[in-house]
PDB file of C-alpha atoms in Angstrom:
ATOM      1  CA  UNK A 278     -17.334  -2.990 -13.344  1.00 77.00           C
ATOM      2  CA  UNK A 279     -18.613  -2.506  -9.911  1.00 84.00           C
ATOM      3  CA  UNK A 280     -16.792  -0.309  -7.433  1.00 88.00           C
ATOM      4  CA  UNK A 281     -17.450  -1.354  -3.907  1.00 90.00           C
ATOM      5  CA  UNK A 282     -16.915   0.635  -0.870  1.00 93.00           C
ATOM      6  CA  UNK A 283     -16.921  -0.955   2.564  1.00 95.00           C
ATOM      7  CA  UNK A 284     -15.785  -0.559   6.116  1.00 97.00           C
ATOM      8  CA  UNK A 285     -18.154   2.104   7.352  1.00 97.00           C
ATOM      9  CA  UNK A 286     -19.832   1.939  10.687  1.00 97.00           C
ATOM     10  CA  UNK A 287     -20.479   3.796  13.857  1.00 98.00           C
ATOM     11  CA  UNK A 288     -17.857   4.875  16.295  1.00 98.00           C
ATOM     12  CA  UNK A 289     -17.376   7.280  19.097  1.00 98.00           C
ATOM     13  CA  UNK A 290     -15.296  10.373  18.582  1.00 98.00           C
ATOM     14  CA  UNK A 291     -11.671   9.504  19.018  1.00 98.00           C
ATOM     15  CA  UNK A 292     -12.175   6.200  17.318  1.00 98.00           C
ATOM     16  CA  UNK A 293     -10.960   4.722  13.990  1.00 98.00           C
ATOM     17  CA  UNK A 294     -12.300   3.044  10.904  1.00 98.00           C
ATOM     18  CA  UNK A 295     -10.832   1.603   7.773  1.00 98.00           C
ATOM     19  CA  UNK A 296     -12.635   1.931   4.529  1.00 98.00           C
ATOM     20  CA  UNK A 297     -11.871  -0.345   1.536  1.00 96.00           C
ATOM     21  CA  UNK A 298     -12.553   0.345  -2.258  1.00 94.00           C
ATOM     22  CA  UNK A 299     -12.296  -2.418  -4.625  1.00 91.00           C
ATOM     23  CA  UNK A 300     -13.456  -2.903  -8.197  1.00 87.00           C
ATOM     24  CA  UNK A 301     -14.699  -6.088  -9.480  1.00 85.00           C
ATOM     25  CA  UNK A 302     -13.510  -7.042 -13.023  1.00 82.00           C
ATOM     26  CA  UNK A 303     -10.908  -4.387 -13.318  1.00 83.00           C
ATOM     27  CA  UNK A 304      -7.765  -3.569 -11.420  1.00 86.00           C
ATOM     28  CA  UNK A 305      -7.411  -0.056  -9.775  1.00 89.00           C
ATOM     29  CA  UNK A 306      -3.684  -0.180  -9.914  1.00 86.00           C
ATOM     30  CA  UNK A 307      -3.272   2.126 -13.053  1.00 88.00           C
ATOM     31  CA  UNK A 308      -5.839   4.778 -12.035  1.00 92.00           C
ATOM     32  CA  UNK A 309      -6.115   7.629  -9.720  1.00 95.00           C
ATOM     33  CA  UNK A 310      -8.510   6.915  -6.974  1.00 95.00           C
ATOM     34  CA  UNK A 311     -10.115   9.393  -4.496  1.00 97.00           C
ATOM     35  CA  UNK A 312     -12.511   9.267  -1.482  1.00 98.00           C
ATOM     36  CA  UNK A 313     -15.222  11.842  -1.168  1.00 98.00           C
ATOM     37  CA  UNK A 314     -17.845  12.122   1.377  1.00 98.00           C
ATOM     38  CA  UNK A 315     -21.347  13.718   1.724  1.00 98.00           C
ATOM     39  CA  UNK A 316     -22.967  14.917   4.935  1.00 96.00           C
ATOM     40  CA  UNK A 317     -26.808  15.362   4.872  1.00 91.00           C
ATOM     41  CA  UNK A 318     -27.813  18.514   3.212  1.00 94.00           C
ATOM     42  CA  UNK A 319     -24.247  19.276   2.157  1.00 96.00           C
ATOM     43  CA  UNK A 320     -22.347  18.805  -1.024  1.00 96.00           C
ATOM     44  CA  UNK A 321     -19.954  16.145  -1.796  1.00 97.00           C
ATOM     45  CA  UNK A 322     -16.396  16.930  -0.589  1.00 97.00           C
ATOM     46  CA  UNK A 323     -13.023  15.628  -1.409  1.00 98.00           C
ATOM     47  CA  UNK A 324     -11.292  13.803   1.233  1.00 98.00           C
ATOM     48  CA  UNK A 325      -8.277  11.975  -0.133  1.00 98.00           C
ATOM     49  CA  UNK A 326      -6.839  10.815  -3.433  1.00 97.00           C
ATOM     50  CA  UNK A 327      -3.867   8.611  -4.488  1.00 95.00           C
ATOM     51  CA  UNK A 328      -2.165   8.594  -7.709  1.00 93.00           C
ATOM     52  CA  UNK A 329      -1.585   5.706 -10.306  1.00 87.00           C
ATOM     53  CA  UNK A 330       1.665   4.771  -8.885  1.00 75.00           C
ATOM     54  CA  UNK A 331       0.768   5.256  -5.320  1.00 71.00           C
ATOM     55  CA  UNK A 332       3.559   7.878  -4.843  1.00 79.00           C
ATOM     56  CA  UNK A 333       1.184  10.665  -4.962  1.00 92.00           C
ATOM     57  CA  UNK A 334      -1.302  11.483  -2.183  1.00 95.00           C
ATOM     58  CA  UNK A 335      -3.493  14.385  -1.434  1.00 96.00           C
ATOM     59  CA  UNK A 336      -5.670  15.212   1.510  1.00 98.00           C
ATOM     60  CA  UNK A 337      -8.327  17.730   2.466  1.00 98.00           C
ATOM     61  CA  UNK A 338      -7.011  20.192   5.225  1.00 98.00           C
ATOM     62  CA  UNK A 339      -9.735  18.720   7.502  1.00 97.00           C
ATOM     63  CA  UNK A 340      -8.389  15.313   7.538  1.00 98.00           C
ATOM     64  CA  UNK A 341      -4.610  15.739   7.025  1.00 98.00           C
ATOM     65  CA  UNK A 342      -2.763  14.051   9.757  1.00 98.00           C
ATOM     66  CA  UNK A 343      -5.581  11.784  10.763  1.00 98.00           C
ATOM     67  CA  UNK A 344      -6.487   9.901   7.583  1.00 98.00           C
ATOM     68  CA  UNK A 345      -4.209   8.015   5.297  1.00 98.00           C
ATOM     69  CA  UNK A 346      -4.853   6.730   1.883  1.00 97.00           C
ATOM     70  CA  UNK A 347      -3.039   3.667   0.424  1.00 95.00           C
ATOM     71  CA  UNK A 348      -3.212   0.824  -2.085  1.00 92.00           C
ATOM     72  CA  UNK A 349      -2.437  -2.805  -1.181  1.00 87.00           C
ATOM     73  CA  UNK A 350       0.350  -4.721  -2.861  1.00 79.00           C
ATOM     74  CA  UNK A 351      -1.783  -5.980  -5.800  1.00 81.00           C
ATOM     75  CA  UNK A 352      -3.195  -2.408  -6.426  1.00 76.00           C
ATOM     76  CA  UNK A 353      -6.762  -3.972  -6.440  1.00 84.00           C
ATOM     77  CA  UNK A 354      -7.842  -2.164  -3.241  1.00 92.00           C
ATOM     78  CA  UNK A 355      -7.529   1.383  -2.191  1.00 95.00           C
ATOM     79  CA  UNK A 356      -8.004   1.841   1.667  1.00 96.00           C
ATOM     80  CA  UNK A 357      -8.627   4.763   3.823  1.00 98.00           C
ATOM     81  CA  UNK A 358      -7.488   4.781   7.458  1.00 98.00           C
ATOM     82  CA  UNK A 359      -9.383   7.159   9.461  1.00 98.00           C
ATOM     83  CA  UNK A 360      -8.045   7.896  12.882  1.00 98.00           C
ATOM     84  CA  UNK A 361      -9.056  10.424  15.571  1.00 98.00           C
ATOM     85  CA  UNK A 362     -12.455  10.620  14.130  1.00 98.00           C
ATOM     86  CA  UNK A 363     -14.733  13.545  15.209  1.00 97.00           C
ATOM     87  CA  UNK A 364     -18.337  14.300  14.711  1.00 97.00           C
ATOM     88  CA  UNK A 365     -17.496  16.436  11.648  1.00 97.00           C
ATOM     89  CA  UNK A 366     -16.331  13.256   9.665  1.00 98.00           C
ATOM     90  CA  UNK A 367     -19.851  11.865   9.744  1.00 98.00           C
ATOM     91  CA  UNK A 368     -21.342  11.105   6.316  1.00 98.00           C
ATOM     92  CA  UNK A 369     -21.554   8.834   3.328  1.00 98.00           C
ATOM     93  CA  UNK A 370     -18.153   8.032   2.070  1.00 98.00           C
ATOM     94  CA  UNK A 371     -17.728   7.312  -1.788  1.00 97.00           C
ATOM     95  CA  UNK A 372     -14.656   5.958  -3.642  1.00 96.00           C
ATOM     96  CA  UNK A 373     -14.190   7.204  -7.121  1.00 96.00           C
ATOM     97  CA  UNK A 374     -12.026   6.305 -10.167  1.00 95.00           C
ATOM     98  CA  UNK A 375     -10.387   8.562 -12.774  1.00 93.00           C
ATOM     99  CA  UNK A 376     -10.235   6.168 -15.693  1.00 89.00           C
ATOM    100  CA  UNK A 377      -8.353   8.759 -17.781  1.00 89.00           C
ATOM    101  CA  UNK A 378      -4.917   7.595 -17.004  1.00 84.00           C
ATOM    102  CA  UNK A 379      -4.205  11.121 -15.903  1.00 85.00           C
ATOM    103  CA  UNK A 380      -0.867  11.689 -14.013  1.00 85.00           C
ATOM    104  CA  UNK A 381      -2.469  14.586 -12.212  1.00 89.00           C
ATOM    105  CA  UNK A 382      -4.535  13.952  -9.013  1.00 93.00           C
ATOM    106  CA  UNK A 383      -7.479  16.186  -8.702  1.00 94.00           C
ATOM    107  CA  UNK A 384      -9.682  17.148  -5.843  1.00 96.00           C
ATOM    108  CA  UNK A 385     -12.686  17.953  -7.929  1.00 96.00           C
ATOM    109  CA  UNK A 386     -15.694  15.685  -8.315  1.00 95.00           C
ATOM    110  CA  UNK A 387     -15.689  16.223 -11.991  1.00 95.00           C
ATOM    111  CA  UNK A 388     -12.393  14.737 -12.272  1.00 94.00           C
ATOM    112  CA  UNK A 389     -13.579  11.188 -11.518  1.00 95.00           C
ATOM    113  CA  UNK A 390     -15.555   9.078 -13.858  1.00 90.00           C
ATOM    114  CA  UNK A 391     -16.831   6.359 -11.993  1.00 93.00           C
ATOM    115  CA  UNK A 392     -18.540   6.250  -8.437  1.00 94.00           C
ATOM    116  CA  UNK A 393     -19.302   3.383  -6.130  1.00 90.00           C
ATOM    117  CA  UNK A 394     -22.070   3.206  -3.818  1.00 91.00           C
ATOM    118  CA  UNK A 395     -21.185   4.767  -0.529  1.00 94.00           C
ATOM    119  CA  UNK A 396     -20.537   3.499   2.889  1.00 97.00           C
ATOM    120  CA  UNK A 397     -21.926   5.329   5.891  1.00 97.00           C
ATOM    121  CA  UNK A 398     -19.698   6.623   8.558  1.00 98.00           C
ATOM    122  CA  UNK A 399     -21.239   7.887  11.817  1.00 98.00           C
ATOM    123  CA  UNK A 400     -19.239   9.498  14.623  1.00 98.00           C
ATOM    124  CA  UNK A 401     -20.926  10.170  17.936  1.00 97.00           C
ATOM    125  CA  UNK A 402     -19.805  12.609  20.759  1.00 94.00           C
TER     126      UNK A 402
END
C-alpha cells in the first residue's frame, strides 16, 4: 500500500490550495484519515482529521474556519481544502491513516499507523 499526498505548491497569503490523499491498493473509506504538517525545525502538528464514516471531522484551532477536510464519493480520496492561507501555514503536509478501525478520531501522531510522503506548501507574504 502506498499513500500519496498531492496538491501542494506555492501561493501568496490569502490564496487557496487543495491537497489530496489517496491510497493505492486499498480504499480509505473504512479508516480515519488525518492531515498533519511540519514546518522546518518544528514538530509535526495536527491539522485536520475525518472519521470512518465521514461524519466526524476535527480541526486544529489554527485552521478552523479556513480548512475543510472531506472524502470523495468513493471514499478512496481524502482532500484538504485550504483557504485564506497565511505564512504560518507553510510546511510539509502529510496524510496519515489509522488502520485500527477505531471509531474515535485522534489528533495525536501516535494514533496513526501509516504515513505517506509529504507535499510542500509554501505561503508567501
